[in-house]
Amino acid sequence: MDLIDAIKAIDKTHEDDVLHKLTTVWGDSLDKDNVLKEYPRPQFVRNSYINLNGSWEYAFTKSNVHPKKMDGQILVPFSPEALLSGVERQLKPDEYLWYKKNLGEIELPTPDSRILLHFGACDQRAIVFINGTPVGAHTGGYLPFTIDITDALKGSFPKLSGVLTVCVQDDSDSSYHSRGKQTLKRGGMYYTAQSGIWQTVWMEIVPKTHITAYRIIPDRDLDVIYVTIHTNDISPISIKIFDANKEILIAENEGDTTHRSDKERDRFESEDFHDSFSHSSDELSTFSPDIEGKHISTHVYSCKIAIPKAHLWTPEDPYLYQVCIKAGSDEAWTYFGMRSFTRQLDAEGHPLFFLNGEPYFLNGVLDQGYWPDGLYTAPSDEALIFDIQEMKRLGFNMLRKHIKVEAARWYYHCDRLGMIVWQDMVSGGSSYAKPVVSYLPTLFPGVFGHMPDGPINYHIFSRESADGRKEWTREMEETIQHLINVPSISVWVLFNEGWGQFNASAATIQARQFADNRLIDQASGWFDENGGDFRSVHNYFRPLDVIADKKRRAFVISEYGGYTCYISGHSSVDRIYGYKRFDTVSDFKKAFNSLMNETIENLKKKGLAGAVYTQLSDVEEEVNGILTYDRRHNKLEM
């Protein structure tokens, strides 16, 4: 496929195609009575855990009135469009998708216990009912939300019961909401839209006063951590840190507090707060498990704890410290890794990515997070692990999670297995002006790849809606808050190839306010605003090279390769889309090895800081993966 043909195929729709029903080995062996039962939030673990995955009732309607009769059974958490859901029907923008589940009998340990209902993710807008009463709502298809449903349940202590109903709408790419690569008319580099519940739904029982959120940030000098704990009421706090199962540190607060905001973190640099706490009370709805838009009081406790002779986290030695946090009678477990991600100059003066103070080349691969039988939802925990381990086995040390926020367990496996993550924000905006944001920058990057993304060009970047811009900004901040404790995440990627891009320089400032010591790729591909920590280029059609940056940012090729090799019987369609086609596996392997062992190795000597090969697996007709879409073959080893 030559340059012009490839560019024309970027957004060509083939919605009338009937996709071959590919399955994975994990989907084939799925136990419908035991669906994704693993604890869904390893970064914040309590003993209480009630998994609600499995068979629910569902119905499609044209109105927002509760249906009198349901259509059948759906296997949660697979979207109705997914093969594994048992439904295989697309939710249209003018339809409503209803879920119904009897929660059974829930037994409380104490009269003042609270029952929290958690959704890992529900695409795109959801209203939640208990016994017909609305208890919460959420907009945004990629982020978790939590609702306290205690007061809406029937019964009395110690046993409560209720029926859970969820109403979902999904505009997909017909509106400005974030949707990533989902499209109602799939084809080329855009994929089948999915909707509804697509991550684990679960409940936990907590004390009346409980932890609502926490933050653990290692200092760049790798000798202390900054800890912030949020609770829904004033409570004594303790933190225990374990090194190789041995308790090494403890910090406690019995209630004698001073009023100090956690935003004053920078003052910790010059003050001694080791094993001591500060406390403040703020209105922070984004940290609070409650109905969307409702502010509840959150009490904030902050401290600085020294970590002597820290055992550092690296992909080669992904060491994690275990942590027990207590707030009164509430106890939660988590972990952290001591690592630093910085941009510094090497001995030759090249601006590079540094891990723990040492130059570290990022050998990455693009990861879309799609599955033929589960779409956004991996069919099992083992499937998530397989992708990470397979890429690591091939020599990659970084995954760029592309325009999707993954299930929390995926990040946990990257943490414990040792895989650095570049995390994309999910793109949105109205229908993209493809000639301007795709064709011309690809053909003439020097001329059309530097268009400003401010108000004068909002219409070109599909960002005319003020509500849409506000929503993306809020979701960017919530994404960082959601993933801030993941040790393996090194970089936030704000915009990709101009899709819904706007005010990228301002977005960079907003992302840096979290002071989480991570780097920022402001604009991946083109429309560079000369900000962030990287000059980030996509190059599929021209000779690869390193471009010196006047801002002394590190230079990365954040997408390249895209080598296409079609494997009969393991592709969703017979049509082939990619950037450079190879008709045999042998030719594909030769070209890939030459690209890695010669081209990339030579560019490293010229100051290349990192490179992201496209891509981990085939997705539908885009057959430029190292693995086939069904994960049954590794093309480099066939």
XYZ file of C-alpha atoms in Angstrom:
638
model
C 0.000 0.000 0.000
C 1.562 3.324 -1.082
C 1.337 6.600 0.808
C -1.709 8.006 -1.007
C -3.690 4.749 -0.785
C -2.882 4.345 2.902
C -3.988 7.868 3.693
C -7.231 7.441 1.776
C -7.950 4.262 3.752
C -7.479 5.874 7.162
C -11.167 6.595 7.729
C -12.884 4.668 4.967
C -15.926 3.051 6.532
C -16.981 -0.536 5.951
C -19.941 -0.732 8.281
C -21.719 -3.235 6.028
C -18.989 -5.825 6.527
C -19.910 -8.929 8.460
C -16.978 -9.519 10.769
C -15.658 -13.034 11.162
C -16.431 -14.200 14.690
C -12.955 -14.640 16.068
C -12.472 -15.888 19.608
C -9.556 -16.099 21.998
C -8.546 -19.160 23.998
C -9.723 -17.353 27.128
C -13.106 -16.576 25.621
C -13.476 -20.202 24.545
C -12.956 -21.392 28.112
C -15.003 -18.656 29.807
C -17.090 -19.875 32.739
C -20.280 -17.796 32.640
C -20.777 -18.398 36.351
C -17.298 -17.149 37.163
C -16.685 -14.027 35.055
C -13.708 -11.824 35.953
C -13.957 -12.615 39.660
C -10.515 -11.250 40.563
C -10.461 -8.265 42.915
C -10.978 -5.378 40.463
C -9.006 -2.614 42.229
C -5.596 -3.937 43.393
C -4.401 -0.409 44.164
C -7.031 -0.052 46.948
C -7.977 -3.402 48.521
C -10.438 -4.102 51.323
C -11.538 -7.468 52.685
C -15.163 -6.715 51.790
C -15.893 -7.682 48.192
C -19.147 -8.711 46.489
C -18.709 -9.358 42.756
C -21.798 -8.657 40.626
C -20.479 -9.882 37.270
C -22.479 -12.561 35.511
C -25.946 -12.846 33.987
C -28.140 -9.745 34.197
C -31.382 -8.932 32.430
C -31.265 -6.357 29.642
C -33.577 -4.459 27.305
C -33.268 -1.948 24.452
C -35.896 0.791 24.348
C -36.646 4.016 22.516
C -37.735 5.854 25.665
C -36.305 6.553 29.098
C -39.277 4.900 30.791
C -38.429 1.719 32.704
C -39.335 -1.218 30.456
C -42.140 -3.470 31.655
C -40.461 -6.480 30.091
C -36.773 -7.253 29.586
C -35.398 -8.663 26.315
C -33.202 -11.398 27.727
C -29.902 -12.125 29.484
C -26.593 -10.307 29.037
C -23.249 -11.414 30.452
C -21.850 -8.479 32.429
C -19.299 -6.875 32.081
C -19.233 -7.487 28.333
C -20.826 -4.789 26.171
C -23.921 -5.804 24.181
C -21.925 -5.420 20.949
C -19.400 -8.034 22.116
C -19.637 -11.705 21.209
C -19.157 -12.791 24.820
C -22.131 -10.728 26.016
C -24.530 -13.113 24.322
C -26.411 -10.153 22.792
C -24.385 -8.905 19.781
C -26.456 -5.788 19.169
C -25.233 -2.219 18.802
C -26.695 0.492 21.004
C -27.686 3.429 18.796
C -27.566 7.074 19.927
C -31.377 7.296 19.947
C -31.791 4.162 22.084
C -31.628 3.298 25.776
C -29.981 0.200 27.178
C -31.396 -1.126 30.452
C -29.752 -3.501 32.891
C -31.450 -5.228 35.818
C -29.951 -7.300 38.637
C -31.357 -8.593 41.933
C -28.713 -7.857 44.535
C -29.986 -10.529 46.889
C -29.611 -10.217 50.642
C -26.745 -8.123 51.992
C -25.744 -8.548 55.628
C -24.221 -5.600 57.483
C -21.604 -6.122 60.222
C -22.677 -3.005 62.175
C -25.771 -0.764 62.158
C -23.874 2.219 60.739
C -22.067 0.304 57.964
C -22.361 1.666 54.423
C -22.728 -0.239 51.159
C -20.771 1.158 48.218
C -21.637 0.173 44.649
C -18.698 0.403 42.214
C -18.700 0.509 38.412
C -15.293 0.028 36.781
C -16.576 1.787 33.641
C -19.887 2.273 31.830
C -20.000 3.772 28.358
C -21.236 6.530 28.018
C -23.937 8.021 30.297
C -25.579 6.056 33.096
C -28.364 6.569 35.624
C -28.429 4.071 38.501
C -31.594 3.027 40.345
C -32.123 0.961 43.490
C -35.662 -0.384 43.909
C -36.775 2.121 41.265
C -35.278 5.132 43.040
C -32.465 7.027 41.282
C -29.338 6.981 43.449
C -26.628 8.251 41.123
C -25.575 9.227 37.627
C -22.329 9.373 35.706
C -21.109 10.704 32.367
C -17.913 9.413 30.763
C -17.344 5.958 29.368
C -13.815 5.320 30.668
C -13.680 6.229 34.346
C -14.941 4.429 37.457
C -17.654 5.761 39.716
C -18.987 4.809 43.125
C -22.393 5.315 44.751
C -23.451 4.817 48.360
C -26.688 2.835 47.958
C -27.323 2.016 51.632
C -30.316 4.280 52.215
C -32.137 3.126 49.073
C -32.093 -0.581 50.017
C -35.043 -2.332 51.641
C -35.051 -4.066 54.990
C -33.424 -3.268 58.292
C -30.226 -4.111 60.115
C -28.568 -6.521 59.703
C -30.086 -7.598 56.352
C -30.853 -5.348 53.392
C -31.931 -6.155 49.846
C -32.658 -4.434 46.589
C -32.967 -4.529 42.805
C -30.328 -2.674 40.799
C -31.338 -1.050 37.496
C -29.029 0.881 35.184
C -30.106 2.996 32.210
C -27.401 3.747 29.624
C -27.113 6.028 26.610
C -24.139 6.168 24.242
C -23.673 8.744 21.478
C -20.376 7.159 20.442
C -18.848 9.348 17.701
C -22.074 11.223 16.931
C -21.348 13.798 19.654
C -18.382 15.475 21.341
C -18.044 12.956 24.206
C -14.780 11.046 24.590
C -14.860 7.800 22.595
C -11.303 6.980 21.518
C -11.252 4.842 18.388
C -14.876 3.779 18.631
C -17.104 4.556 15.657
C -20.640 3.590 14.674
C -19.384 3.045 11.120
C -16.248 0.996 11.563
C -13.432 0.748 9.066
C -9.713 1.370 8.581
C -8.101 2.657 11.770
C -11.438 3.082 13.588
C -13.142 0.179 15.284
C -16.517 -1.200 16.314
C -18.198 0.998 18.902
C -19.135 -0.640 22.176
C -21.424 0.585 24.933
C -22.784 0.031 28.405
C -21.088 -1.747 31.286
C -17.653 -2.978 30.222
C -15.745 -3.330 33.491
C -16.483 -5.195 36.715
C -19.448 -4.141 38.849
C -19.038 -4.838 42.553
C -20.004 -3.841 46.076
C -18.153 -3.468 49.332
C -19.270 -2.807 52.893
C -17.358 -0.082 54.729
C -17.579 1.606 58.146
C -19.477 4.879 58.384
C -16.166 6.734 58.536
C -13.918 5.383 55.822
C -11.103 6.133 53.393
C -12.353 7.638 50.139
C -9.033 8.079 48.318
C -5.298 8.275 48.851
C -2.182 9.407 47.024
C 1.395 8.164 47.346
C 4.011 10.068 45.328
C 7.750 9.236 45.516
C 10.094 12.184 45.619
C 12.449 12.567 42.667
C 15.390 12.059 45.006
C 13.914 8.625 45.837
C 14.331 8.908 49.581
C 10.837 9.968 50.704
C 7.200 9.513 49.748
C 4.413 12.073 50.052
C 1.186 10.529 51.323
C -2.264 12.103 51.175
C -5.317 10.311 52.588
C -8.924 11.377 52.101
C -11.684 10.295 54.490
C -15.348 11.200 54.684
C -15.013 12.269 58.339
C -12.342 13.054 60.917
C -10.582 9.881 62.005
C -7.313 8.654 63.521
C -4.989 7.593 60.703
C -2.141 5.099 60.549
C 0.121 3.975 57.726
C 2.272 0.846 57.816
C 4.838 0.157 55.111
C 6.185 -3.340 54.497
C 9.439 -4.269 52.797
C 9.617 -7.964 51.848
C 6.699 -8.662 54.240
C 8.585 -7.008 57.094
C 7.149 -3.878 58.653
C 9.686 -1.113 58.272
C 7.811 2.122 58.908
C 4.724 3.362 60.661
C 3.139 6.810 60.693
C 0.211 7.589 62.960
C -2.121 10.452 63.762
C -4.443 10.262 66.767
C -6.433 13.353 65.927
C -4.225 16.286 66.952
C -4.140 18.051 63.612
C -3.421 21.389 62.088
C -5.345 22.782 59.148
C -3.201 22.388 56.059
C -4.216 21.738 52.470
C -2.547 18.937 50.559
C -1.901 21.524 47.867
C 0.864 22.806 50.118
C 2.922 19.765 49.179
C 5.856 21.894 48.029
C 6.355 23.129 51.587
C 7.263 19.572 52.530
C 10.536 20.101 50.716
C 11.798 22.321 53.520
C 9.864 21.040 56.548
C 10.246 17.843 58.547
C 6.969 15.916 58.503
C 8.455 12.445 58.862
C 5.996 10.255 60.782
C 3.702 13.242 61.364
C 0.457 14.352 59.793
C -1.246 17.526 58.782
C -4.986 17.716 58.286
C -7.473 19.858 56.423
C -11.126 19.660 55.412
C -12.094 20.458 51.837
C -15.001 20.074 49.441
C -13.514 17.662 46.868
C -16.291 15.971 44.903
C -13.883 14.327 42.455
C -12.483 12.151 45.241
C -15.845 11.361 46.801
C -18.037 8.321 46.121
C -21.403 9.953 45.623
C -23.925 11.101 43.073
C -22.323 13.035 40.241
C -22.170 16.743 40.956
C -22.862 16.437 44.679
C -20.112 17.757 46.945
C -19.457 16.004 50.233
C -16.940 16.942 52.867
C -13.593 15.214 52.447
C -10.997 15.343 55.189
C -7.422 15.401 53.938
C -4.414 14.083 55.841
C -0.914 14.664 54.485
C 2.528 13.506 55.545
C 6.054 12.913 54.310
C 7.701 9.571 55.114
C 11.367 8.753 54.614
C 12.206 5.498 52.813
C 15.779 4.626 53.833
C 17.904 2.777 51.277
C 14.982 2.520 48.898
C 14.633 -0.567 46.723
C 13.999 1.046 43.338
C 11.384 -0.031 40.801
C 12.554 -0.816 37.260
C 11.181 -3.039 34.471
C 14.062 -5.391 35.203
C 13.328 -5.398 38.951
C 9.712 -4.264 39.508
C 9.866 -4.085 43.289
C 6.744 -2.901 45.130
C 6.376 -1.835 48.762
C 3.146 -2.993 50.440
C 1.135 -0.479 52.466
C -1.664 -0.793 55.019
C -3.756 2.334 55.595
C -6.182 2.568 58.514
C -8.773 5.221 59.255
C -10.544 4.271 62.470
C -11.979 0.809 61.856
C -11.513 1.030 58.068
C -8.498 -0.767 56.626
C -7.239 -0.794 53.050
C -4.118 -2.206 51.399
C -2.149 -0.772 48.552
C 1.415 -0.579 47.224
C 3.875 1.837 45.706
C 7.095 1.729 43.707
C 10.108 3.937 44.335
C 11.016 5.304 40.920
C 11.548 8.619 39.169
C 10.841 9.617 35.577
C 12.714 12.665 34.333
C 13.968 14.345 31.183
C 17.695 15.082 31.409
C 20.762 15.476 29.231
C 23.057 12.504 28.771
C 26.850 12.672 28.574
C 26.655 13.656 24.882
C 24.147 16.421 25.578
C 21.115 14.577 24.210
C 17.830 15.234 26.058
C 16.617 11.757 26.999
C 14.158 9.905 29.196
C 15.763 9.025 32.546
C 14.606 6.294 34.912
C 15.834 6.689 38.499
C 18.443 9.194 37.395
C 19.874 7.046 34.579
C 19.221 7.280 30.802
C 16.717 4.628 29.765
C 15.641 3.973 26.182
C 11.909 3.443 25.849
C 11.329 0.531 23.503
C 7.567 0.684 23.244
C 4.626 -0.806 21.422
C 1.189 0.697 20.763
C -1.572 -1.096 22.687
C -5.174 -0.501 21.599
C -6.712 -2.778 24.242
C -9.242 -4.422 21.869
C -10.354 -8.076 21.871
C -12.344 -9.862 19.134
C -14.730 -11.542 21.572
C -14.842 -8.901 24.326
C -14.096 -5.627 22.471
C -12.931 -3.291 25.283
C -13.199 -6.060 27.874
C -10.487 -8.701 28.080
C -12.104 -12.146 28.438
C -10.013 -12.976 31.505
C -7.287 -11.709 33.803
C -4.923 -14.182 32.138
C -5.571 -12.451 28.814
C -4.405 -9.113 30.223
C -1.286 -10.767 31.617
C -0.573 -12.508 28.309
C -0.336 -9.265 26.313
C 2.059 -7.693 28.812
C 4.262 -10.750 29.222
C 4.401 -11.439 25.493
C 5.580 -7.910 24.713
C 8.119 -8.027 27.522
C 9.402 -11.364 26.275
C 9.979 -9.780 22.852
C 12.161 -7.091 24.424
C 9.725 -4.204 24.806
C 9.823 -2.275 28.077
C 6.962 0.153 27.473
C 3.321 0.022 26.365
C 1.501 3.070 25.104
C -2.109 2.539 26.154
C -3.716 4.133 23.148
C -6.700 6.425 23.703
C -8.277 4.119 26.269
C -8.302 3.898 30.057
C -7.792 0.248 30.928
C -9.207 -1.836 33.776
C -7.325 -1.297 37.047
C -5.941 -4.838 37.019
C -4.089 -4.170 33.763
C -2.089 -1.394 35.442
C -1.475 -3.654 38.442
C 0.041 -6.292 36.173
C 2.255 -3.659 34.512
C 3.378 -2.586 37.989
C 4.251 -6.066 39.221
C 5.609 -7.474 35.934
C 7.700 -4.418 35.106
C 6.225 -2.633 32.098
C 6.460 1.150 31.784
C 3.191 2.752 30.623
C 2.516 5.814 28.526
C -1.114 6.682 29.227
C -3.153 8.444 26.547
C -6.084 10.652 27.398
C -9.222 9.542 25.586
C -9.976 11.670 22.543
C -13.315 13.282 21.815
C -14.804 16.156 19.852
C -17.322 16.249 17.038
C -16.741 14.649 13.632
C -13.087 15.129 12.665
C -12.065 17.127 9.611
C -9.911 14.295 8.239
C -8.238 16.182 5.367
C -6.893 18.750 7.823
C -6.055 16.600 10.853
C -4.969 13.414 9.033
C -4.214 13.680 5.320
C -2.347 16.972 5.023
C -0.198 16.587 8.174
C 0.759 13.093 6.996
C 1.632 14.250 3.484
C 3.227 17.596 4.417
C 4.122 17.515 8.143
C 6.486 20.473 7.899
C 3.721 22.713 6.527
C 0.459 21.413 7.989
C 1.679 19.834 11.228
C 1.984 23.069 13.199
C -1.454 24.650 13.019
C -2.362 26.443 16.292
C -5.128 24.823 18.352
C -6.583 27.930 19.976
C -10.060 29.499 19.585
C -9.496 30.601 16.003
C -9.206 26.939 14.954
C -11.673 25.264 17.322
C -13.930 24.423 14.358
C -11.087 22.750 12.444
C -10.184 20.628 15.476
C -13.866 19.701 16.067
C -13.930 21.561 19.377
C -16.555 24.253 18.859
C -18.639 22.997 21.782
C -17.711 24.772 25.026
C -19.406 21.954 26.955
C -17.259 19.425 25.113
C -14.043 21.291 25.916
C -15.027 21.591 29.569
C -15.917 17.902 29.732
C -12.590 16.779 28.232
C -10.649 18.944 30.672
C -12.566 17.514 33.613
C -12.023 13.959 32.377
C -8.306 14.585 31.881
C -8.000 15.670 35.497
C -10.124 12.741 36.709
C -8.021 10.305 34.673
C -4.868 11.543 36.368
C -6.542 11.374 39.777
C -7.761 7.847 39.032
C -4.347 6.556 37.931
C -2.048 8.733 40.003
C -0.949 5.845 42.253
C 0.117 3.532 39.411
C 3.939 3.249 39.650
C 4.435 2.088 36.059
C 2.840 5.147 34.428
C 5.631 7.485 33.357
C 3.970 9.792 30.832
C 0.577 11.402 30.249
C -0.176 11.729 26.515
C -2.683 14.557 26.200
C -3.630 14.676 22.510
C -3.134 12.360 19.549
C -2.893 13.508 15.928
C -5.120 16.520 16.536
C -8.228 14.469 17.344
C -10.293 16.931 19.361
C -7.150 18.839 20.316
C -7.506 22.313 21.821
C -5.467 24.593 24.060
C -2.753 21.947 24.463
C -0.421 24.334 26.274
C -3.081 25.101 28.886
C -3.842 21.389 29.252
C -0.159 20.763 29.989
C -0.217 23.330 32.784
C -3.351 21.704 34.217
C -1.782 18.242 34.092
C 1.348 19.446 35.864
C -0.647 20.853 38.785
C -0.907 17.343 40.242
C 2.827 17.428 40.986
C 3.098 13.678 40.438
C 6.600 13.794 38.922
C 5.484 12.394 35.586
C 6.391 13.626 32.127
C 3.965 14.934 29.515
C 3.647 14.271 25.796
C 1.571 17.288 24.868
C 0.725 16.461 21.247
C 1.562 13.045 19.849
C 1.982 12.998 16.077
C 1.671 16.582 14.942
C 0.173 19.997 15.790
C 3.046 20.437 18.215
C 2.706 23.451 20.518
C 6.369 23.310 21.621
C 5.344 22.269 25.115
C 5.573 19.196 27.277
C 8.686 17.079 27.698
C 8.818 15.477 24.239
C 8.937 16.302 20.587
C 6.590 13.499 19.617
C 6.443 12.423 15.966
C 4.482 9.792 14.028
C 6.276 8.483 10.959
C 5.031 5.554 8.891
C 6.031 6.540 5.371
C 9.379 8.339 5.458
C 12.886 7.353 6.537
C 13.116 7.545 10.307
C 15.396 10.163 11.767
C 16.004 12.223 14.902
C 14.966 15.868 14.809
C 16.743 18.215 17.194
C 14.322 20.263 19.290
C 14.975 23.921 19.995
C 13.210 23.578 23.346
C 15.623 20.799 24.340
C 12.770 18.347 24.696
C 13.467 14.643 24.277
C 12.729 13.313 20.803
C 10.469 10.255 20.479
C 8.935 8.520 17.510
C 5.639 7.837 19.243
C 4.253 5.795 16.332
C 6.112 3.996 13.550
C 6.178 0.655 11.754
C 2.619 -0.490 11.181
C 3.921 -3.423 9.153
C 1.012 -5.442 7.818
C 0.901 -9.201 7.526
C -2.466 -10.847 7.006
C -2.909 -14.300 8.560
C -5.771 -16.198 6.961
C -8.372 -17.427 9.419
C -7.231 -15.039 12.137
C -8.500 -11.701 10.856
C -11.928 -10.121 11.307
C -12.259 -9.240 7.610
C -10.517 -10.280 4.428
C -9.708 -6.665 3.582
C -6.223 -5.520 4.627
C -5.388 -2.148 6.137
C -1.935 -1.067 7.282
C 1.026 1.070 6.322
C 3.407 -1.366 4.610
C 2.244 -4.739 3.402
C 4.146 -8.027 3.535
C 2.628 -11.070 1.894
C 4.600 -13.667 3.830
C 5.508 -14.083 7.474
C 9.128 -14.510 6.454
C 9.210 -11.102 4.742
C 7.427 -9.531 7.704
C 9.974 -10.900 10.168
C 12.948 -9.788 8.066
C 11.583 -6.262 7.757
C 10.710 -6.048 11.460
C 14.123 -7.287 12.609
C 15.897 -4.895 10.249
C 13.793 -2.015 11.540
C 14.591 -2.817 15.159
C 18.176 -4.001 14.970
C 19.466 -1.546 12.417
C 17.294 1.562 12.044
C 16.247 2.061 15.674
C 19.653 1.074 17.061
C 21.361 3.641 14.831
C 18.894 6.351 15.848
C 19.576 5.701 19.535
C 23.145 6.829 18.902
C 21.798 10.088 17.494
C 19.726 10.845 20.611
C 16.438 9.028 20.059
C 14.800 8.830 23.500
C 12.098 6.292 22.675
C 10.039 4.693 19.941
C 6.572 3.125 19.868
C 6.025 0.367 17.297
C 2.538 0.012 15.828
C 1.196 -2.278 17.169
C 0.642 -5.044 19.733
C -2.143 -6.887 17.912
C -4.316 -6.718 14.834
C -7.660 -4.996 15.372
C -10.447 -5.822 12.922
C -9.198 -4.910 9.421
C -6.101 -3.147 10.744
C -3.725 -6.106 10.509
C -0.476 -4.418 11.514
C -0.097 -6.212 14.825
C 2.717 -8.397 16.098
C -0.001 -10.711 17.411
C -3.089 -11.719 15.490
C -6.331 -10.209 16.744
C -7.320 -13.484 18.426
C -3.882 -13.678 20.124
C -3.434 -17.218 18.763
C -0.311 -16.401 16.735
C 2.797 -14.291 17.188
C 3.776 -13.334 13.640
C 7.448 -13.033 14.600
C 7.502 -16.673 15.668
C 5.199 -18.402 13.181
